[in-house]
C-alpha cells in the first residue's frame, strides 16, 4: 500500500526494531532468571565457594553435599512432609468446599443471594491480619495450635475461590441441569453428574492456586506452629537462616528444595493457572 | 409429571443452602467472627496474662489507639509501609505493563517461553527467594554489588544501610510480583479491538499517540483492578523484611504487619497488636476508596 521506494528502508527499520525488541526481552528474561539460576548453582557449590570474588556462577566441583546435609543433619524431609500434608489437604478441602459454594451462587437461586455475594466481595478488602489474633486464640481454645489442622483452617473456604468457580459455573447451560431434573435427578446428583464434569477445568485452576498459596505461605504457619518439628518448609527455612546465615550453599539447597515443588506444579498446570489469572483480571 | 414451578424454585433454594453451608460456616467461624473479635480485641488490654485467663483482660476504650498514635515506632512502621506501597506499587505495575506490551507485540518469537520465564518468580516461595536475595545483596560477595562495581558504582550495603534497605526490599518485591499483573495486562490488551488501532493509525497517530489514546483508555478497567489488588497486597508486606532484615537497620524496614506480628506474637500484647491490624484495615479501605473515586473521575 505504501509508496514503493520506501519499502526497503521500512523493512530494515522493521527488522531493526524486531531485533531490538528481542534484545530487550532477553535482557528482561536474564534479569528474571539470574537470581534463580544463582540459587541453583550455589546449592551445588562446596562450602565457601559462593562467597568468593569475583562471584561464581558455575560450581567448580559440583557436589550434592548440601542436599545431603539438609536431608540428614537438618531433617529437611520432615519439613517437606509437613508442607506436603498441609498443602494437599488444604487443596482437596478447598476444591470441595468452594466448588459447592461457587456452583450454588451461579446456578441455584435463593433469597438473599445478591446480598451475600456483595458482602463477600466487600470482605476481600479486609486484610487477613485483622482476624489473625482472635483466630489464634480461638484455635488455641480448640486445641489446634501446633497441628496440621490449625494450619489448614484458613485455606479451606476462600472467597476468591468461590468467585472463581461461580464465574465459570455461570456458563453451564440451565437446560442441561433441567434435563437431568426432569429425569428425576436430585440436586446433589445434578451437581455431581452434570455440573461437575463441565466445571472440571476451573477445579484444576483452583487446585493449582490453592496448592501454590498453601505451599508458599509463611505468616500463618509461623504463627500457628510452635514446635519446630511441625514447621512447614518456609518456616523451617526462615528459622534455619538465623543460625546458618554463613552457610550460603546450604541455605541455597534448602531454597531449591522449597521452590522446586511449587515451580513443578506451576509448569504442569500452567495453562489452567494462567487462564485463571487472565480471566479473573478482566472480569473482576 | 414436572412439579409446579414454585416447588422447583423452593427445591433449588433449599439445595443452595446445603451447598453453601460448609463454605459459609467456615468463613463465619474462621474469618468473619475473628475479624469482628479483632475489632473488639483492639479495645482491650489483652496481654500475655490474659492468654492464660482471658478474664484478666479489661476494656480500655481507644487507649491502644491513643498509645499507637504517640508511638514513634508505629509511625515509622506506617511510613515504611506507605513507602513500600506508594513507590513499590506503581513501580511494579509499570514493569508489569512494560512486560505485557513487549509480549503483546505481534512478531515475538517464543512468546510462551518468555511469558513463563517472566512469570516464574510469582510462583516461587517468598521466604526462599528472600533468602536468595539476601545473599545477592551481600555488600562484599553479592552478585549485585559485583555487577555495579563493573560500572564503578558502590559498594552499597543494601540491607545494612537504612537508606538502601527499603529500596532493596521494594526491588525484590517488584522482581517477585510483576509477572502476575503482567498476565492480567496481557489479557486486558487482548480485548482492545484491533480496529481502534487501525483507525488511529489511519488518522496518522504514531505509536506513542496510539498508546496514549487507545491502549491506556482500553486498559482503564484492568488498571483499576490491578492497582487495587496490588495495593491491598503490598500493604500486607511481611515475609521480606522478616527474613531479610528483621525490620532493621534502625527500624528502616519494619512494616505495619511486621510490627503487628512483633507486638502480638513476640510480646503477646494482643490488644495493641489488634489495634495495629485495625488501623491497617482502615488505611486499606481509604486507599481502595481513593482509587475507585479516582477511576470514576477519570471515566467522567
XYZ file of C-alpha atoms in Angstrom:
584
model
C 0.000 0.000 0.000
C 2.859 2.369 0.739
C 4.891 4.028 -1.956
C 7.391 1.581 -3.385
C 10.715 3.402 -2.965
C 10.343 3.424 0.838
C 9.636 -0.232 1.149
C 13.208 -1.457 1.530
C 14.100 1.080 4.152
C 10.928 0.376 6.024
C 11.660 -3.311 6.118
C 15.138 -2.741 7.548
C 13.654 -0.384 10.145
C 11.132 -3.029 10.987
C 13.789 -5.709 11.251
C 15.942 -3.498 13.480
C 13.056 -2.826 15.816
C 12.258 -6.537 15.938
C 15.834 -7.343 16.900
C 15.803 -4.566 19.490
C 12.558 -5.918 20.916
C 14.042 -9.376 21.302
C 17.201 -7.992 22.881
C 15.090 -6.215 25.487
C 13.071 -9.369 26.065
C 16.217 -11.431 26.548
C 17.733 -8.911 28.964
C 14.493 -8.991 30.938
C 14.484 -12.776 30.957
C 18.069 -12.831 32.220
C 17.296 -10.364 34.979
C 14.382 -12.566 35.979
C 16.329 -15.807 35.881
C 19.710 -14.823 37.299
C 18.625 -14.918 40.975
C 17.066 -18.357 40.492
C 19.973 -19.609 38.414
C 22.462 -18.425 41.005
C 20.439 -20.165 43.705
C 20.646 -23.476 41.863
C 24.350 -23.038 41.063
C 25.272 -22.074 44.632
C 23.393 -25.065 46.008
C 25.894 -27.332 44.213
C 28.995 -25.439 45.341
C 31.458 -26.559 48.008
C 31.381 -24.726 51.324
C 32.573 -21.141 50.960
C 32.624 -21.112 47.180
C 29.506 -18.956 46.920
C 31.369 -16.288 48.859
C 34.273 -15.781 46.513
C 35.369 -12.855 44.411
C 34.589 -12.449 41.616
C 31.257 -14.222 42.241
C 30.980 -17.651 40.648
C 28.026 -18.573 38.520
C 29.070 -22.168 37.935
C 30.294 -24.544 40.680
C 33.904 -25.585 40.111
C 33.389 -29.016 41.723
C 29.628 -29.694 41.666
C 28.527 -31.610 44.758
C 25.334 -32.947 46.322
C 26.774 -32.427 49.813
C 24.494 -29.520 50.685
C 21.404 -31.508 49.828
C 22.699 -34.480 51.788
C 23.348 -32.306 54.831
C 19.931 -30.727 54.502
C 18.131 -34.036 54.419
C 20.224 -35.804 57.039
C 21.567 -33.436 59.680
C 18.911 -30.762 59.280
C 15.991 -33.108 58.774
C 14.524 -31.274 55.819
C 12.461 -34.308 54.831
C 10.309 -33.873 57.925
C 9.527 -30.289 56.962
C 8.965 -31.316 53.379
C 6.381 -33.851 54.556
C 4.761 -31.281 56.862
C 4.413 -28.948 53.890
C 3.136 -31.713 51.645
C 0.488 -32.911 54.106
C -0.793 -29.422 54.832
C -0.800 -28.405 51.183
C -2.505 -31.489 49.799
C -5.178 -31.469 52.499
C -5.799 -27.746 52.015
C -6.083 -28.203 48.251
C -8.581 -31.069 48.413
C -10.760 -29.380 51.024
C -10.665 -26.051 49.231
C -11.754 -27.584 45.931
C -14.617 -29.444 47.617
C -15.938 -26.584 49.754
C -15.537 -23.820 47.192
C -16.894 -25.733 44.218
C -20.110 -26.460 46.111
C -20.499 -22.832 47.118
C -19.493 -21.404 43.754
C -21.964 -23.646 41.940
C -24.766 -22.635 44.308
C -24.052 -18.937 43.723
C -24.124 -19.453 39.966
C -26.945 -21.902 39.408
C -29.217 -22.195 42.454
C -31.210 -19.002 43.017
C -32.163 -18.388 46.627
C -33.424 -15.361 48.502
C -30.590 -13.128 49.676
C -28.092 -14.395 47.111
C -27.127 -10.964 45.801
C -26.698 -9.560 49.278
C -24.427 -12.356 50.498
C -22.454 -12.138 47.281
C -21.881 -8.382 47.664
C -20.905 -8.835 51.296
C -18.285 -11.371 50.285
C -16.905 -9.062 47.601
C -16.548 -6.274 50.188
C -14.772 -8.675 52.564
C -11.973 -9.107 50.004
C -10.643 -5.719 51.109
C -10.234 -6.831 54.744
C -6.631 -7.818 55.495
C -6.492 -11.332 56.954
C -4.279 -9.948 59.715
C -7.263 -8.299 61.417
C -8.655 -11.719 62.281
C -5.345 -13.478 62.916
C -5.011 -12.799 66.631
C -8.560 -13.891 67.551
C -8.241 -16.845 65.190
C -5.087 -17.868 67.022
C -6.899 -17.585 70.382
C -9.885 -19.499 69.023
C -7.740 -22.336 67.678
C -5.889 -22.373 70.983
C -9.203 -22.981 72.723
C -9.962 -25.741 70.225
C -6.572 -27.332 70.844
C -5.494 -26.806 67.227
C -2.359 -24.746 67.846
C 0.687 -26.616 66.590
C -1.382 -29.051 64.483
C -1.797 -29.591 60.754
C -5.500 -28.811 61.082
C -4.644 -25.435 62.584
C -2.526 -24.568 59.545
C -5.174 -25.725 57.071
C -8.161 -23.933 58.608
C -7.800 -20.578 56.819
C -7.320 -22.107 53.354
C -10.469 -24.237 53.305
C -13.121 -21.695 52.358
C -11.888 -18.906 50.122
C -13.963 -16.028 48.809
C -11.590 -15.748 45.900
C -12.057 -19.453 45.150
C -15.847 -19.233 45.364
C -15.856 -16.291 42.935
C -13.616 -18.159 40.547
C -15.899 -21.212 40.471
C -19.066 -19.108 40.257
C -17.758 -17.147 37.284
C -17.103 -20.367 35.415
C -20.251 -22.193 36.543
C -22.397 -19.359 35.149
C -21.637 -20.776 31.709
C -23.310 -24.145 32.444
C -26.486 -24.196 30.285
C -29.597 -24.263 32.500
C -31.257 -26.653 30.036
C -28.601 -29.228 30.792
C -29.346 -29.087 34.513
C -33.103 -29.020 33.979
C -32.971 -32.031 31.669
C -31.387 -34.038 34.476
C -34.029 -32.773 36.914
C -36.822 -33.818 34.588
C -35.327 -37.289 34.527
C -35.647 -37.345 38.274
C -32.125 -36.468 39.438
C -31.871 -34.827 42.842
C -29.876 -31.607 43.259
C -26.828 -33.481 44.525
C -26.888 -35.806 41.516
C -27.353 -32.819 39.203
C -24.251 -31.225 40.692
C -22.122 -34.339 40.730
C -23.108 -35.881 37.395
C -23.916 -32.857 35.260
C -22.273 -29.709 36.654
C -19.024 -31.145 37.961
C -17.804 -32.548 34.615
C -18.484 -29.167 32.991
C -16.595 -27.123 35.585
C -13.673 -29.547 35.807
C -11.175 -27.169 34.134
C -11.781 -24.466 36.728
C -11.407 -27.007 39.540
C -7.919 -27.728 38.237
C -7.207 -23.993 38.236
C -8.462 -23.587 41.790
C -6.468 -26.611 42.923
C -3.284 -25.145 41.424
C -3.930 -21.766 43.072
C -4.616 -23.289 46.477
C -1.652 -25.622 46.255
C 0.744 -22.790 45.496
C -0.585 -20.394 48.099
C -0.632 -23.050 50.826
C 2.816 -24.347 49.903
C 4.353 -20.889 49.813
C 2.538 -19.311 52.757
C 4.612 -18.111 55.636
C 2.904 -15.855 58.153
C 0.063 -18.110 59.256
C 2.107 -21.324 59.711
C 4.726 -19.218 61.522
C 2.051 -18.117 63.975
C 0.159 -21.336 64.491
C 3.093 -23.790 64.623
C 5.001 -23.648 67.895
C 7.128 -26.784 67.770
C 9.963 -26.756 65.236
C 9.231 -30.396 64.329
C 5.900 -29.251 62.885
C 7.322 -26.403 60.787
C 6.490 -26.269 57.119
C 9.388 -25.700 54.712
C 9.203 -21.883 54.547
C 9.029 -21.561 58.347
C 11.836 -24.079 58.823
C 13.948 -22.248 56.266
C 13.381 -18.830 57.844
C 14.358 -20.399 61.151
C 17.487 -22.091 59.749
C 18.806 -18.963 58.092
C 19.169 -17.467 61.567
C 21.808 -19.967 62.674
C 23.228 -20.886 59.265
C 23.495 -17.483 57.651
C 27.181 -18.121 56.869
C 26.380 -21.398 55.101
C 25.250 -19.840 51.859
C 25.476 -23.032 49.815
C 23.466 -24.992 52.373
C 20.717 -22.385 52.515
C 20.539 -22.352 48.725
C 20.000 -26.121 48.706
C 17.127 -25.596 51.163
C 15.676 -22.870 48.964
C 15.830 -25.079 45.885
C 14.029 -27.905 47.695
C 11.326 -25.470 48.810
C 10.827 -23.802 45.441
C 11.040 -26.871 43.213
C 7.617 -28.426 44.008
C 5.924 -25.058 43.570
C 7.636 -24.456 40.263
C 6.888 -28.014 39.162
C 3.184 -27.747 39.943
C 3.073 -24.456 38.093
C 4.771 -25.830 34.994
C 2.460 -28.861 34.869
C -0.708 -26.837 35.407
C 0.489 -23.698 33.691
C -2.356 -23.460 31.216
C -5.068 -23.748 33.856
C -3.230 -21.423 36.216
C -2.544 -18.720 33.669
C -6.106 -18.775 32.383
C -7.373 -18.391 35.927
C -5.397 -15.185 36.363
C -6.243 -13.788 32.957
C -9.993 -14.330 33.202
C -10.149 -13.094 36.791
C -8.489 -9.811 35.939
C -10.636 -8.840 33.020
C -13.956 -9.777 34.520
C -13.012 -8.793 38.055
C -45.219 -35.021 35.732
C -42.970 -31.949 36.147
C -43.512 -30.372 39.541
C -45.071 -26.908 39.570
C -42.668 -24.035 39.061
C -42.816 -22.747 42.644
C -41.827 -26.032 44.191
C -38.814 -26.357 41.882
C -37.654 -22.918 42.920
C -38.039 -23.902 46.562
C -36.139 -27.098 45.969
C -33.272 -25.171 44.362
C -33.174 -22.661 47.189
C -33.104 -25.422 49.784
C -30.283 -27.189 47.946
C -28.396 -23.911 47.667
C -28.208 -23.563 51.436
C -26.885 -27.109 51.791
C -24.259 -26.438 49.130
C -23.285 -23.133 50.708
C -23.323 -24.314 54.301
C -19.743 -25.642 54.522
C -18.220 -22.539 52.949
C -20.393 -20.065 54.838
C -19.885 -21.768 58.205
C -16.114 -21.938 57.666
C -15.969 -18.312 56.559
C -18.103 -17.226 59.503
C -16.185 -19.152 62.158
C -12.677 -18.667 60.851
C -12.911 -15.272 59.152
C -15.937 -13.086 59.920
C -16.122 -13.748 63.653
C -12.336 -13.428 64.149
C -12.352 -10.121 62.255
C -15.185 -8.865 64.467
C -13.359 -10.157 67.524
C -10.241 -8.386 66.281
C -12.082 -5.084 66.384
C -13.151 -5.799 69.982
C -9.727 -7.104 70.983
C -8.216 -3.789 69.909
C -10.322 -2.122 72.636
C -8.859 -4.276 75.419
C -5.531 -4.599 77.228
C -5.319 -8.308 76.323
C -1.753 -9.409 77.097
C 0.343 -12.432 77.984
C -1.516 -12.951 81.278
C -4.880 -12.814 79.572
C -3.901 -15.740 77.332
C -3.911 -17.946 80.425
C -7.013 -16.402 81.955
C -8.926 -14.229 79.483
C -10.933 -12.697 82.349
C -7.989 -10.511 83.340
C -8.320 -8.591 80.069
C -10.102 -5.271 80.548
C -11.962 -2.957 78.229
C -9.759 0.097 77.758
C -11.661 2.008 75.076
C -9.462 3.653 72.489
C -6.351 3.816 74.618
C -4.453 1.304 72.443
C -5.042 3.638 69.520
C -4.011 6.666 71.576
C -0.870 4.796 72.593
C -0.063 3.893 68.980
C -0.569 7.416 67.712
C 2.079 8.582 70.187
C 4.425 5.709 69.464
C 7.269 6.686 67.126
C 7.806 3.028 66.199
C 4.243 2.815 64.916
C 4.668 5.949 62.833
C 7.918 4.660 61.429
C 6.227 1.379 60.500
C 3.345 3.293 58.913
C 5.782 5.447 56.938
C 7.780 2.429 55.804
C 4.626 0.661 54.684
C 3.426 3.737 52.790
C 6.820 3.998 51.085
C 6.595 0.360 50.081
C 3.068 0.803 48.707
C 3.467 4.198 47.053
C 6.862 3.537 45.433
C 6.708 -0.239 45.067
C 3.140 -0.475 43.783
C 3.428 1.880 40.797
C 6.935 0.598 40.046
C 5.655 -2.966 39.985
C 2.701 -2.000 37.774
C 4.973 -0.150 35.344
C 7.245 -3.144 34.953
C 4.174 -5.373 34.518
C 2.738 -3.109 31.836
C 6.064 -2.792 30.026
C 6.499 -6.564 30.000
C 2.910 -7.048 28.814
C 3.398 -4.568 25.953
C 6.594 -6.317 24.903
C 4.912 -9.713 24.940
C 1.902 -8.359 23.112
C 3.728 -7.182 20.012
C 2.864 -9.376 17.090
C 6.139 -10.682 15.762
C 7.625 -12.004 19.009
C 9.278 -15.389 18.802
C 8.948 -17.830 21.691
C 6.268 -15.707 23.303
C 5.157 -18.565 25.556
C 8.681 -19.184 26.805
C 9.238 -15.520 27.695
C 5.876 -15.385 29.413
C 6.720 -18.433 31.515
C 10.133 -17.038 32.456
C 8.719 -13.657 33.475
C 6.021 -15.340 35.484
C 8.294 -17.860 37.265
C 9.189 -15.634 40.258
C 5.478 -15.302 41.102
C 5.146 -18.984 41.949
C 8.408 -19.236 43.876
C 8.319 -19.371 47.667
C 8.719 -15.860 49.059
C 10.814 -16.984 52.035
C 13.238 -18.837 49.756
C 13.732 -16.007 47.306
C 14.067 -13.526 50.157
C 16.952 -15.653 51.415
C 18.440 -15.811 47.912
C 18.233 -12.038 47.567
C 19.752 -11.593 50.987
C 22.907 -13.128 49.548
C 22.627 -11.283 46.239
C 22.583 -8.064 48.287
C 25.674 -9.038 50.294
C 27.896 -5.921 50.440
C 31.104 -7.830 49.703
C 30.256 -11.067 47.879
C 26.832 -10.243 46.481
C 26.284 -10.502 42.751
C 24.514 -7.136 42.617
C 27.409 -5.148 44.052
C 29.795 -7.045 41.804
C 27.794 -6.013 38.726
C 27.515 -2.438 39.978
C 31.258 -2.461 40.651
C 31.853 -3.194 36.968
C 30.355 0.220 36.195
C 32.129 1.827 39.178
C 29.140 2.110 41.477
C 29.213 1.173 45.141
C 29.795 -0.999 47.030
C 26.417 -0.415 48.646
C 25.479 -2.007 51.952
C 21.980 -2.783 50.676
C 20.425 -4.340 53.732
C 22.689 -2.719 56.313
C 22.187 0.915 55.378
C 18.871 2.446 56.464
C 18.709 4.417 53.220
C 19.021 1.407 50.966
C 17.242 -1.315 52.901
C 13.707 -0.336 51.879
C 14.606 0.209 48.211
C 16.281 -3.222 48.286
C 13.101 -4.821 49.599
C 10.979 -2.952 47.050
C 13.253 -4.179 44.288
C 12.834 -7.779 45.415
C 9.059 -7.337 45.600
C 8.914 -5.934 42.065
C 11.013 -8.822 40.738
C 8.823 -11.322 42.575
C 5.420 -9.879 41.644
C 5.473 -8.169 38.271
C 4.630 -11.347 36.361
C 1.203 -11.634 37.931
C -0.103 -8.259 36.807
C 1.740 -8.716 33.513
C -0.622 -11.588 32.697
C -3.651 -9.520 33.631
C -2.421 -6.683 31.422
C -1.845 -9.119 28.556
C -5.459 -10.255 28.929
C -6.592 -6.618 29.022
C -4.610 -5.801 25.884
C -6.167 -8.695 24.009
C -9.696 -7.375 24.435
C -8.901 -3.954 22.979
C -10.417 -4.142 19.464
C -7.794 -4.152 16.721
C -9.967 -1.758 14.659
C -9.271 1.015 17.131
C -5.552 0.770 16.460
C -6.110 0.659 12.724
C -8.440 3.656 12.828
C -5.926 5.597 14.926
C -3.127 4.679 12.524
C -5.224 5.863 9.575
C -5.710 9.164 11.406
C -1.939 9.451 11.477
C -1.379 8.612 15.149
C 2.143 7.348 15.886
C 2.907 4.543 18.357
C 3.048 6.920 21.347
C -0.248 8.558 20.480
C -1.877 5.177 19.919
C -0.593 4.080 23.328
C -2.000 7.201 24.995
C -5.345 7.341 23.218
C -6.137 3.709 22.501
C -4.138 1.414 24.797
C -4.388 3.325 28.064
C -8.148 4.061 27.894
C -8.742 0.467 26.792
C -6.867 -0.758 29.855
C -8.714 1.507 32.318
C -10.837 -1.228 33.947
C -7.801 -3.512 34.144
C -5.832 -0.697 35.734
C -8.377 -0.207 38.480
C -8.410 -3.933 39.241
C -4.645 -4.409 39.335
C -3.910 -1.230 41.236
C -6.454 -2.004 43.953
C -5.415 -5.654 44.356
C -1.703 -4.794 44.232
C -2.155 -2.052 46.805
C -4.044 -4.351 49.178
C -1.330 -6.988 48.837
C 1.542 -4.532 49.227
C 0.017 -3.074 52.404
C 0.450 -6.521 53.946
C 4.190 -6.867 53.266
C 5.706 -9.085 55.946
C 7.911 -12.004 54.922
C 10.503 -9.930 53.032
C 11.529 -7.755 55.996
C 11.069 -10.660 58.420
C 13.537 -12.830 56.533
C 15.955 -10.244 55.146
C 16.303 -7.555 57.797
C 14.067 -8.374 60.775
C 12.769 -4.856 60.338
C 16.201 -3.245 60.599
C 18.505 -1.482 60.232
C 17.219 1.001 62.836
C 13.656 0.028 62.014
C 14.015 1.197 58.416
C 12.133 -1.829 57.089
C 9.718 -2.505 59.931
C 6.319 -2.593 58.245
C 2.880 -2.420 59.857
C 2.296 -6.163 59.630
C 5.775 -6.910 60.970
C 5.080 -4.507 63.840
C 1.716 -6.142 64.407
C 3.389 -9.569 64.451
C 6.044 -8.443 66.931
C 3.545 -6.824 69.266
C 1.078 -9.692 69.088
C 3.141 -12.840 68.812
C 6.506 -11.891 70.257
C 5.401 -9.688 73.156
C 1.839 -11.023 73.315
C 0.411 -7.508 73.549
C -2.622 -8.625 71.616
C -4.735 -5.550 72.304
C -2.124 -3.212 70.831
C -1.391 -5.634 68.031
C -5.076 -5.805 67.058
C -5.233 -2.030 67.032
C -2.358 -2.037 64.504
C -4.290 -4.516 62.353
C -7.464 -2.413 62.539
C -5.538 0.698 61.539
C -4.127 -1.285 58.608
C -7.689 -2.177 57.624
C -8.728 1.468 57.752
C -5.740 2.593 55.692
C -6.528 -0.147 53.154
C -10.159 0.951 52.961
C -9.235 4.590 52.455
C -6.707 3.627 49.783
C -9.267 1.481 47.958
C -11.949 4.187 48.042
C -9.495 6.817 46.821
C -8.505 4.629 43.887
C -12.084 3.848 42.964
C -13.000 7.517 43.112
C -10.001 8.475 41.004
C -11.014 5.850 38.435
C -14.570 7.144 38.364
C -13.404 10.723 37.906
C -11.120 9.860 35.008
C -14.004 7.987 33.415
C -16.313 11.015 33.558
